[in-house]
CSV table of C-alpha atoms in Angstrom, one decimal:
chain,number,residue,atom,x,y,z
L,1,UNK,CA,0.2,15.8,8.4
L,2,UNK,CA,3.4,17.1,7.0
L,3,UNK,CA,5.5,15.3,9.5
L,4,UNK,CA,3.9,11.8,9.6
L,5,UNK,CA,5.9,10.1,6.7
L,6,UNK,CA,9.4,11.4,7.7
L,7,UNK,CA,10.4,8.7,10.3
L,8,UNK,CA,8.0,6.1,8.9
L,9,UNK,CA,10.7,3.4,8.4
L,10,UNK,CA,13.2,4.5,11.0
L,11,UNK,CA,11.3,5.2,14.3
L,12,UNK,CA,9.0,2.6,15.7
L,13,UNK,CA,5.6,3.9,16.6
L,14,UNK,CA,6.0,7.2,14.8
L,15,UNK,CA,3.1,6.8,12.3
L,16,UNK,CA,0.8,5.3,14.8
L,17,UNK,CA,1.4,8.1,17.3
L,18,UNK,CA,0.9,10.8,14.6
L,19,UNK,CA,-2.3,9.1,13.4
L,20,UNK,CA,-3.7,8.9,16.9
L,21,UNK,CA,-2.9,12.6,17.6
L,22,UNK,CA,-4.4,13.7,14.3
L,23,UNK,CA,-7.6,11.6,15.0
L,24,UNK,CA,-8.0,13.2,18.4
L,25,UNK,CA,-7.6,16.7,16.9
L,26,UNK,CA,-10.1,15.7,14.2
L,27,UNK,CA,-12.7,14.5,16.7
L,28,UNK,CA,-12.4,17.9,18.5
L,29,UNK,CA,-12.8,19.9,15.3
L,30,UNK,CA,-15.8,17.9,14.2
L,31,UNK,CA,-17.4,18.3,17.7
L,32,UNK,CA,-16.7,22.0,17.8
L,33,UNK,CA,-18.5,22.4,14.5
L,34,UNK,CA,-21.4,20.0,15.0
L,35,UNK,CA,-24.0,22.8,14.6
L,36,UNK,CA,-22.4,24.2,11.4
L,37,UNK,CA,-23.6,21.7,8.9
L,38,UNK,CA,-22.7,22.5,5.3
L,39,UNK,CA,-25.4,22.5,2.6
L,40,UNK,CA,-25.9,19.1,1.1
L,41,UNK,CA,-23.4,18.3,-1.6
L,42,UNK,CA,-24.3,16.9,-5.0
L,43,UNK,CA,-25.3,13.3,-4.9
L,44,UNK,CA,-22.1,12.1,-6.6
L,45,UNK,CA,-19.9,13.8,-4.0
L,46,UNK,CA,-22.1,12.5,-1.1
L,47,UNK,CA,-21.8,9.0,-2.6
L,48,UNK,CA,-18.0,9.3,-2.8
L,49,UNK,CA,-17.8,10.3,0.9
L,50,UNK,CA,-19.9,7.3,1.9
L,51,UNK,CA,-17.9,4.9,-0.2
L,52,UNK,CA,-14.6,6.2,1.3
L,53,UNK,CA,-15.9,5.7,4.8
L,54,UNK,CA,-17.1,2.2,3.8
L,55,UNK,CA,-13.7,1.3,2.4
L,56,UNK,CA,-11.8,2.4,5.5
L,57,UNK,CA,-14.3,0.7,7.8
L,58,UNK,CA,-14.6,-2.6,6.0
L,59,UNK,CA,-11.6,-4.3,7.6
L,60,UNK,CA,-12.9,-3.6,11.1
L,61,UNK,CA,-16.4,-4.8,10.1
L,62,UNK,CA,-15.0,-7.9,8.5
L,63,UNK,CA,-13.1,-8.9,11.6
L,64,UNK,CA,-16.3,-8.5,13.6
L,65,UNK,CA,-18.4,-10.6,11.2
L,66,UNK,CA,-15.8,-13.4,11.0
L,67,UNK,CA,-15.6,-13.6,14.8
L,68,UNK,CA,-19.4,-13.4,15.2
L,69,UNK,CA,-19.8,-16.5,13.0
L,70,UNK,CA,-17.0,-18.2,14.8
L,71,UNK,CA,-18.5,-17.2,18.2
L,72,UNK,CA,-15.3,-15.8,19.5
L,73,UNK,CA,-13.9,-12.5,20.5
L,74,UNK,CA,-10.2,-11.7,20.1
L,75,UNK,CA,-9.6,-8.0,20.6
L,76,UNK,CA,-6.0,-7.9,19.3
L,77,UNK,CA,-7.4,-8.7,15.8
L,78,UNK,CA,-9.1,-5.3,15.7
L,79,UNK,CA,-5.8,-3.4,16.3
L,80,UNK,CA,-4.8,-2.8,12.6
L,81,UNK,CA,-8.3,-2.4,11.3
L,82,UNK,CA,-9.0,0.1,14.1
L,83,UNK,CA,-6.3,2.4,12.7
L,84,UNK,CA,-8.1,2.4,9.4
L,85,UNK,CA,-11.4,3.1,11.1
L,86,UNK,CA,-9.8,6.1,12.9
L,87,UNK,CA,-8.6,7.5,9.6
L,88,UNK,CA,-12.2,8.1,8.5
L,89,UNK,CA,-12.4,10.9,11.1
L,90,UNK,CA,-9.3,12.5,9.6
L,91,UNK,CA,-10.8,12.2,6.1
L,92,UNK,CA,-14.1,13.8,7.2
L,93,UNK,CA,-12.3,16.6,9.0
L,94,UNK,CA,-10.2,17.5,5.9
L,95,UNK,CA,-13.3,17.2,3.7
L,96,UNK,CA,-15.6,19.4,5.9
L,97,UNK,CA,-13.3,22.1,7.4
L,98,UNK,CA,-11.3,24.9,6.2
L,99,UNK,CA,-8.1,23.1,5.4
L,100,UNK,CA,-5.2,24.6,3.4
L,101,UNK,CA,-4.5,22.3,0.4
L,102,UNK,CA,-0.9,23.6,0.5
L,103,UNK,CA,-0.4,21.3,3.5
L,104,UNK,CA,-1.2,18.2,1.4
L,105,UNK,CA,1.0,19.5,-1.5
L,106,UNK,CA,3.9,20.0,0.9
L,107,UNK,CA,3.5,16.4,2.2
L,108,UNK,CA,4.2,15.0,-1.3
L,109,UNK,CA,6.6,17.7,-2.5
L,110,UNK,CA,8.9,17.5,0.5
L,111,UNK,CA,8.0,15.0,3.3
L,112,UNK,CA,7.8,11.8,1.1
L,113,UNK,CA,11.3,12.5,-0.5
L,114,UNK,CA,12.7,13.5,2.9
L,115,UNK,CA,11.5,10.1,4.3
L,116,UNK,CA,13.7,8.4,1.8
L,117,UNK,CA,16.7,10.5,2.6
L,118,UNK,CA,16.3,9.9,6.4
L,119,UNK,CA,15.9,6.2,5.8
L,120,UNK,CA,19.0,6.1,3.6
L,121,UNK,CA,21.1,7.8,6.1
L,122,UNK,CA,19.9,5.8,9.1
L,123,UNK,CA,20.0,2.4,7.4
L,124,UNK,CA,23.6,3.0,6.2
L,125,UNK,CA,24.9,4.7,9.3
L,126,UNK,CA,23.4,2.2,11.7
L,127,UNK,CA,22.8,-1.0,9.7
L,128,UNK,CA,20.7,-3.7,11.4
L,129,UNK,CA,22.4,-7.0,10.6
L,130,UNK,CA,19.9,-9.4,12.3
L,131,UNK,CA,18.1,-9.7,8.9
L,132,UNK,CA,21.2,-11.1,7.4
L,133,UNK,CA,24.5,-9.5,6.4
L,134,UNK,CA,23.5,-8.8,2.8
L,135,UNK,CA,19.9,-7.5,3.5
L,136,UNK,CA,19.4,-3.8,4.3
L,137,UNK,CA,16.5,-2.8,6.6
L,138,UNK,CA,15.9,-1.1,9.9
L,139,UNK,CA,15.5,-2.6,13.4
L,140,UNK,CA,11.7,-3.0,13.3
L,141,UNK,CA,11.0,-3.2,9.5
L,142,UNK,CA,11.6,-6.6,7.9
L,143,UNK,CA,13.4,-6.6,4.5
L,144,UNK,CA,10.2,-7.5,2.5
L,145,UNK,CA,8.3,-4.6,3.9
L,146,UNK,CA,11.3,-2.3,3.8
L,147,UNK,CA,12.0,-3.0,0.1
L,148,UNK,CA,8.4,-2.7,-1.0
L,149,UNK,CA,7.7,0.5,1.0
L,150,UNK,CA,10.9,2.2,-0.3
L,151,UNK,CA,9.7,1.4,-3.8
L,152,UNK,CA,6.2,2.8,-3.1
L,153,UNK,CA,7.8,6.0,-1.7
L,154,UNK,CA,10.0,6.3,-4.7
L,155,UNK,CA,7.0,6.0,-7.0
L,156,UNK,CA,5.2,8.8,-5.2
L,157,UNK,CA,8.4,11.0,-5.3
L,158,UNK,CA,8.7,10.4,-9.1
L,159,UNK,CA,5.0,11.2,-9.6
L,160,UNK,CA,5.3,14.5,-7.7
L,161,UNK,CA,8.0,16.0,-10.0
L,162,UNK,CA,6.5,19.1,-11.7
L,163,UNK,CA,3.0,17.8,-10.7
L,164,UNK,CA,1.4,20.8,-9.2
L,165,UNK,CA,3.6,23.5,-10.8
L,166,UNK,CA,7.0,23.6,-12.5
L,167,UNK,CA,9.5,22.8,-9.8
L,168,UNK,CA,12.7,24.6,-9.2
L,169,UNK,CA,15.8,22.9,-10.4
L,170,UNK,CA,16.7,22.3,-6.7
L,171,UNK,CA,13.4,20.7,-5.9
L,172,UNK,CA,13.4,18.6,-9.0
L,173,UNK,CA,16.9,17.2,-8.1
L,174,UNK,CA,15.7,16.7,-4.5
L,175,UNK,CA,12.9,14.5,-5.7
L,176,UNK,CA,14.8,12.7,-8.4
L,177,UNK,CA,17.7,11.8,-6.0
L,178,UNK,CA,15.1,10.6,-3.6
L,179,UNK,CA,13.7,8.3,-6.3
L,180,UNK,CA,17.1,6.8,-6.8
L,181,UNK,CA,17.6,6.5,-3.0
L,182,UNK,CA,14.3,4.5,-2.8
L,183,UNK,CA,15.2,2.2,-5.7
L,184,UNK,CA,18.7,1.6,-4.1
L,185,UNK,CA,17.3,0.8,-0.7
L,186,UNK,CA,14.8,-1.6,-2.2
L,187,UNK,CA,17.5,-3.4,-4.1
L,188,UNK,CA,19.7,-3.5,-1.0
L,189,UNK,CA,16.9,-5.0,1.0
L,190,UNK,CA,17.1,-8.2,-1.1
L,191,UNK,CA,13.4,-8.1,-1.6
L,192,UNK,CA,11.7,-8.8,-4.9
L,193,UNK,CA,8.3,-7.6,-3.6
L,194,UNK,CA,6.8,-4.9,-5.9
L,195,UNK,CA,9.6,-5.0,-8.5
L,196,UNK,CA,7.6,-6.6,-11.3
L,197,UNK,CA,4.8,-4.0,-11.0
L,198,UNK,CA,7.2,-1.0,-10.7
L,199,UNK,CA,7.8,-0.4,-14.4
L,200,UNK,CA,4.1,-0.8,-15.2
L,201,UNK,CA,3.1,1.7,-12.6
L,202,UNK,CA,5.7,4.2,-13.7
L,203,UNK,CA,4.5,3.9,-17.3
L,204,UNK,CA,0.9,4.3,-16.1
L,205,UNK,CA,1.9,7.5,-14.2
L,206,UNK,CA,3.5,8.9,-17.4
L,207,UNK,CA,0.3,8.1,-19.4
L,208,UNK,CA,-2.0,9.8,-16.9
L,209,UNK,CA,0.2,12.9,-16.7
L,210,UNK,CA,1.2,13.5,-20.3
L,211,UNK,CA,-1.3,11.6,-22.5
L,212,UNK,CA,-3.3,14.8,-23.4
L,213,UNK,CA,-0.2,16.8,-24.3
L,214,UNK,CA,2.0,14.1,-25.7
L,215,UNK,CA,-0.3,12.1,-27.8
L,216,UNK,CA,-0.1,8.4,-28.8
L,217,UNK,CA,3.3,8.5,-30.6
L,218,UNK,CA,5.2,10.0,-27.6
L,219,UNK,CA,3.5,7.6,-25.2
L,220,UNK,CA,4.6,4.7,-27.4
L,221,UNK,CA,8.1,6.1,-27.4
L,222,UNK,CA,8.1,6.3,-23.6
L,223,UNK,CA,6.9,2.7,-23.4
L,224,UNK,CA,9.7,1.5,-25.7
L,225,UNK,CA,12.2,3.6,-23.8
L,226,UNK,CA,11.2,2.0,-20.5
L,227,UNK,CA,11.5,-1.4,-22.1
L,228,UNK,CA,15.0,-0.6,-23.3
L,229,UNK,CA,16.0,0.6,-19.9
L,230,UNK,CA,14.7,-2.5,-18.3
L,231,UNK,CA,16.5,-4.7,-20.8
L,232,UNK,CA,19.7,-2.8,-20.1
L,233,UNK,CA,19.3,-3.2,-16.4
L,234,UNK,CA,18.7,-6.9,-16.8
L,235,UNK,CA,21.8,-7.3,-18.9
L,236,UNK,CA,24.1,-4.9,-16.9
L,237,UNK,CA,23.0,-5.6,-13.3
L,238,UNK,CA,24.0,-9.1,-12.0
L,239,UNK,CA,21.6,-8.6,-9.1
L,240,UNK,CA,18.6,-7.9,-11.2
L,241,UNK,CA,19.6,-10.5,-13.8
L,242,UNK,CA,19.9,-13.2,-11.1
L,243,UNK,CA,16.6,-12.4,-9.5
L,244,UNK,CA,14.6,-12.4,-12.7
L,245,UNK,CA,16.3,-15.6,-13.9
L,246,UNK,CA,15.6,-17.3,-10.5
L,247,UNK,CA,11.9,-16.4,-10.7
L,248,UNK,CA,11.6,-17.7,-14.3
L,249,UNK,CA,13.3,-21.0,-13.3
L,250,UNK,CA,11.2,-21.5,-10.2
L,251,UNK,CA,8.0,-20.8,-12.1
L,252,UNK,CA,8.9,-23.4,-14.8
L,253,UNK,CA,10.0,-26.0,-12.2
L,254,UNK,CA,6.8,-25.8,-10.1
L,255,UNK,CA,5.0,-29.1,-9.8
L,256,UNK,CA,1.2,-28.9,-9.7
L,257,UNK,CA,0.6,-32.6,-8.8
L,258,UNK,CA,3.8,-33.4,-6.8
L,259,UNK,CA,5.5,-32.1,-3.7
L,260,UNK,CA,7.5,-29.0,-4.2
L,261,UNK,CA,10.8,-28.3,-2.4
L,262,UNK,CA,11.1,-25.5,0.2
L,263,UNK,CA,14.1,-24.1,-1.6
L,264,UNK,CA,12.0,-22.4,-4.2
L,265,UNK,CA,10.7,-19.0,-2.9
L,266,UNK,CA,8.3,-18.6,-5.9
L,267,UNK,CA,7.1,-22.2,-5.6
L,268,UNK,CA,6.4,-21.8,-1.8
L,269,UNK,CA,4.3,-18.7,-2.6
L,270,UNK,CA,2.3,-20.5,-5.2
L,271,UNK,CA,1.7,-23.4,-2.8
L,272,UNK,CA,0.6,-20.9,0.0
L,273,UNK,CA,-2.0,-19.4,-2.4
L,274,UNK,CA,-3.4,-22.9,-3.2
L,275,UNK,CA,-3.5,-23.7,0.5
L,276,UNK,CA,-5.3,-20.4,1.2
L,277,UNK,CA,-7.9,-21.2,-1.4
L,278,UNK,CA,-8.5,-24.6,0.1
L,279,UNK,CA,-8.9,-23.2,3.6
L,280,UNK,CA,-11.3,-20.5,2.4
L,281,UNK,CA,-13.5,-23.1,0.7
L,282,UNK,CA,-13.7,-25.1,3.9
L,283,UNK,CA,-15.1,-22.1,5.9
L,284,UNK,CA,-16.2,-19.2,3.6
L,285,UNK,CA,-18.6,-17.6,6.0
L,286,UNK,CA,-16.7,-17.4,9.2
L,287,UNK,CA,-13.0,-17.8,8.2
L,288,UNK,CA,-10.5,-19.3,10.5
L,289,UNK,CA,-8.9,-16.4,12.4
L,290,UNK,CA,-5.1,-16.4,12.5
L,291,UNK,CA,-4.6,-20.1,13.0
L,292,UNK,CA,-7.9,-21.9,13.3
L,293,UNK,CA,-7.1,-24.0,10.2
L,294,UNK,CA,-4.2,-25.9,11.9
L,295,UNK,CA,-6.3,-29.1,12.1
L,296,UNK,CA,-6.3,-29.2,8.3
L,297,UNK,CA,-2.5,-29.0,7.9
L,298,UNK,CA,-2.3,-32.6,6.9
L,299,UNK,CA,-5.4,-32.7,4.7
L,300,UNK,CA,-4.6,-34.8,1.6
L,301,UNK,CA,-5.8,-32.0,-0.7
L,302,UNK,CA,-2.7,-30.0,0.3
L,303,UNK,CA,-0.1,-32.6,1.3
L,304,UNK,CA,0.2,-33.8,-2.3
L,305,UNK,CA,2.1,-30.6,-3.3
L,306,UNK,CA,3.5,-29.1,-0.1
L,307,UNK,CA,6.1,-30.1,2.5
L,308,UNK,CA,5.4,-30.1,6.2
L,309,UNK,CA,7.6,-27.0,6.6
L,310,UNK,CA,5.5,-25.1,4.0
L,311,UNK,CA,2.3,-26.0,5.8
L,312,UNK,CA,3.8,-25.0,9.2
L,313,UNK,CA,5.0,-21.8,7.6
L,314,UNK,CA,1.4,-20.8,6.7
L,315,UNK,CA,0.3,-21.3,10.2
L,316,UNK,CA,3.1,-19.3,11.8
L,317,UNK,CA,4.2,-16.7,9.3
L,318,UNK,CA,1.0,-16.3,7.1
L,319,UNK,CA,0.3,-16.7,3.4
L,320,UNK,CA,2.5,-13.8,2.2
L,321,UNK,CA,-0.5,-12.4,0.2
L,322,UNK,CA,-2.8,-9.7,1.6
L,323,UNK,CA,-5.9,-11.0,-0.2
L,324,UNK,CA,-5.3,-14.7,0.7
L,325,UNK,CA,-4.6,-13.8,4.3
L,326,UNK,CA,-7.9,-11.9,4.7
L,327,UNK,CA,-9.9,-14.7,2.9
L,328,UNK,CA,-8.6,-17.3,5.3
L,329,UNK,CA,-8.9,-15.0,8.4
L,330,UNK,CA,-12.4,-13.7,7.9
L,331,UNK,CA,-13.9,-15.7,5.0
L,332,UNK,CA,-16.0,-13.9,2.4
L,333,UNK,CA,-16.1,-10.8,4.6
L,334,UNK,CA,-12.3,-10.5,4.6
L,335,UNK,CA,-12.2,-10.9,0.8
L,336,UNK,CA,-14.8,-8.1,0.3
L,337,UNK,CA,-13.0,-5.9,2.8
L,338,UNK,CA,-9.5,-6.2,1.3
L,339,UNK,CA,-10.9,-5.6,-2.3
L,340,UNK,CA,-12.8,-2.6,-1.1
L,341,UNK,CA,-9.7,-1.1,0.6
L,342,UNK,CA,-7.9,-1.2,-2.7
L,343,UNK,CA,-10.6,-0.8,-5.4
L,344,UNK,CA,-12.8,1.9,-3.9
L,345,UNK,CA,-10.0,4.5,-3.6
L,346,UNK,CA,-8.7,3.5,-7.0
L,347,UNK,CA,-12.2,4.1,-8.6
L,348,UNK,CA,-12.5,7.5,-6.9
L,349,UNK,CA,-9.0,8.5,-7.8
L,350,UNK,CA,-9.8,7.5,-11.4
L,351,UNK,CA,-12.7,9.9,-11.6
L,352,UNK,CA,-10.4,12.9,-10.9
L,353,UNK,CA,-7.4,12.0,-13.2
L,354,UNK,CA,-8.8,14.3,-15.9
L,355,UNK,CA,-10.0,17.0,-13.5
L,356,UNK,CA,-9.4,20.6,-14.6
L,357,UNK,CA,-8.1,21.5,-11.1
L,358,UNK,CA,-4.4,20.9,-11.0
L,359,UNK,CA,-4.4,19.8,-7.3
L,360,UNK,CA,-7.2,17.3,-7.8
L,361,UNK,CA,-5.5,15.8,-10.8
L,362,UNK,CA,-2.2,15.6,-9.0
L,363,UNK,CA,-3.6,14.0,-5.8
L,364,UNK,CA,-5.5,11.5,-8.0
L,365,UNK,CA,-2.3,10.5,-9.9
L,366,UNK,CA,-0.3,10.1,-6.7
L,367,UNK,CA,-3.2,8.1,-5.2
L,368,UNK,CA,-3.4,5.7,-8.1
L,369,UNK,CA,0.4,5.2,-8.1
L,370,UNK,CA,0.5,4.5,-4.3
L,371,UNK,CA,-2.6,2.2,-4.2
L,372,UNK,CA,-1.4,0.2,-7.1
L,373,UNK,CA,2.1,-0.1,-5.5
L,374,UNK,CA,0.5,-1.3,-2.3
L,375,UNK,CA,-1.7,-3.7,-4.2
L,376,UNK,CA,1.3,-5.2,-6.1
L,377,UNK,CA,3.2,-5.5,-2.8
L,378,UNK,CA,0.2,-7.2,-1.3
L,379,UNK,CA,0.5,-10.0,-3.8
L,380,UNK,CA,3.7,-11.3,-2.2
L,381,UNK,CA,3.5,-10.1,1.4
L,382,UNK,CA,0.8,-9.3,3.9
L,383,UNK,CA,0.8,-5.5,4.0
L,384,UNK,CA,-1.8,-4.7,6.6
L,385,UNK,CA,-0.8,-7.3,9.2
L,386,UNK,CA,1.8,-4.7,10.3
L,387,UNK,CA,0.0,-1.9,12.2
L,388,UNK,CA,2.3,0.8,11.1
L,389,UNK,CA,1.7,-0.1,7.4
L,390,UNK,CA,-2.0,-0.2,7.9
L,391,UNK,CA,-1.8,3.2,9.6
L,392,UNK,CA,0.4,4.7,6.8
L,393,UNK,CA,-1.9,3.4,4.1
L,394,UNK,CA,-5.1,4.6,5.8
L,395,UNK,CA,-3.6,8.0,6.8
L,396,UNK,CA,-2.3,8.7,3.3
L,397,UNK,CA,-5.6,7.6,1.6
L,398,UNK,CA,-7.6,9.8,4.0
L,399,UNK,CA,-5.4,12.8,3.2
L,400,UNK,CA,-5.5,12.3,-0.6
L,401,UNK,CA,-9.2,11.7,-0.8
L,402,UNK,CA,-10.1,14.3,1.8
L,403,UNK,CA,-8.0,16.9,-0.1
L,404,UNK,CA,-9.6,16.0,-3.5
L,405,UNK,CA,-13.2,16.2,-2.2
L,406,UNK,CA,-12.4,19.3,-0.1
L,407,UNK,CA,-11.8,21.2,-3.3
L,408,UNK,CA,-15.5,20.5,-4.2
L,409,UNK,CA,-17.1,20.8,-0.8
L,410,UNK,CA,-18.7,23.8,0.9
L,411,UNK,CA,-16.6,24.2,4.1
L,412,UNK,CA,-17.7,24.6,7.7
L,413,UNK,CA,-16.4,27.8,9.1
L,414,UNK,CA,-14.2,27.1,12.1
L,415,UNK,CA,-14.9,29.1,15.2
């Protein structure tokens, strides 16, 4: 558990291997303790366990239902969702067995920041230039995913400062420098994914952590300070200024009734969302799989505002939106599943933000920051299409929620 994030962005297969190994160990631990059933937990805790299992199982079930209504079986479609399903076993093991919470704390205190340091060193020492000379990433992580994940890791590192106890000066600097490393890597990736949500999520983390002790006036002061910092970055950084300016221009220039050029990144994404909605309405019960909608590429409903390249892009590279991709792939089942994957953990984390237990409150704050970061990233890229990203998300959610509920559960005694 402590080691799984460290080589997340630098070593292909690392997270998937650790997830599989941890799941195997979890199966063994549950099997060994099958006769030692704990007393029934309070209804609210039992309901939380069932909802968490449901959330992590939904993507697998959605693929099955979509394929059932399309009368087809494509095993590779289950690959990413199966990683999420495996994580339910890890969650149950952490929840039901004697598990040192200090392990989960060490994961966020040390491992997440260390991942950013390792990624910084590897990506600078051995730059992978196939993504373009000006875009920083690693050999198996594309710039969009690289930039968004570095930003999510930076968010968790920032949230962990003085979270469980007052950190030493060294540890505080270690985490803070990791935050700057994550922001730097995200900027160097050339990706805009996640950036517009980053200041909002940071402000929300401050509110959750300090509202009770700071009061309204200090929270307003922090809000104004963040706005001032953003304005200064906008004015002083040519890179940030150009990106924000480009998005504003592309939004203003988008044509809702006429064909839009492929040169506008923002315009193409808007068109992709409109195309996804059209495809969803044509087959809401079964979806289309990955490319079953190709016979509709030249439907007049979408040719009026898209170029042929944009339509082909959707069939080959996807819709660059996690919710849209699942709607098209598995219909209404995919929509329910992707919303459940995000909203159910958020709802459970929200219940523990005001917990009197420091660890529960800390895990809940980190969980909200991470899920919101992933949700924002999912608005402009397909997060869970990549198996290692699906594994990372499910693994982290299982650890966070398993640790939170473990603090309330009656443990099984390991033999």
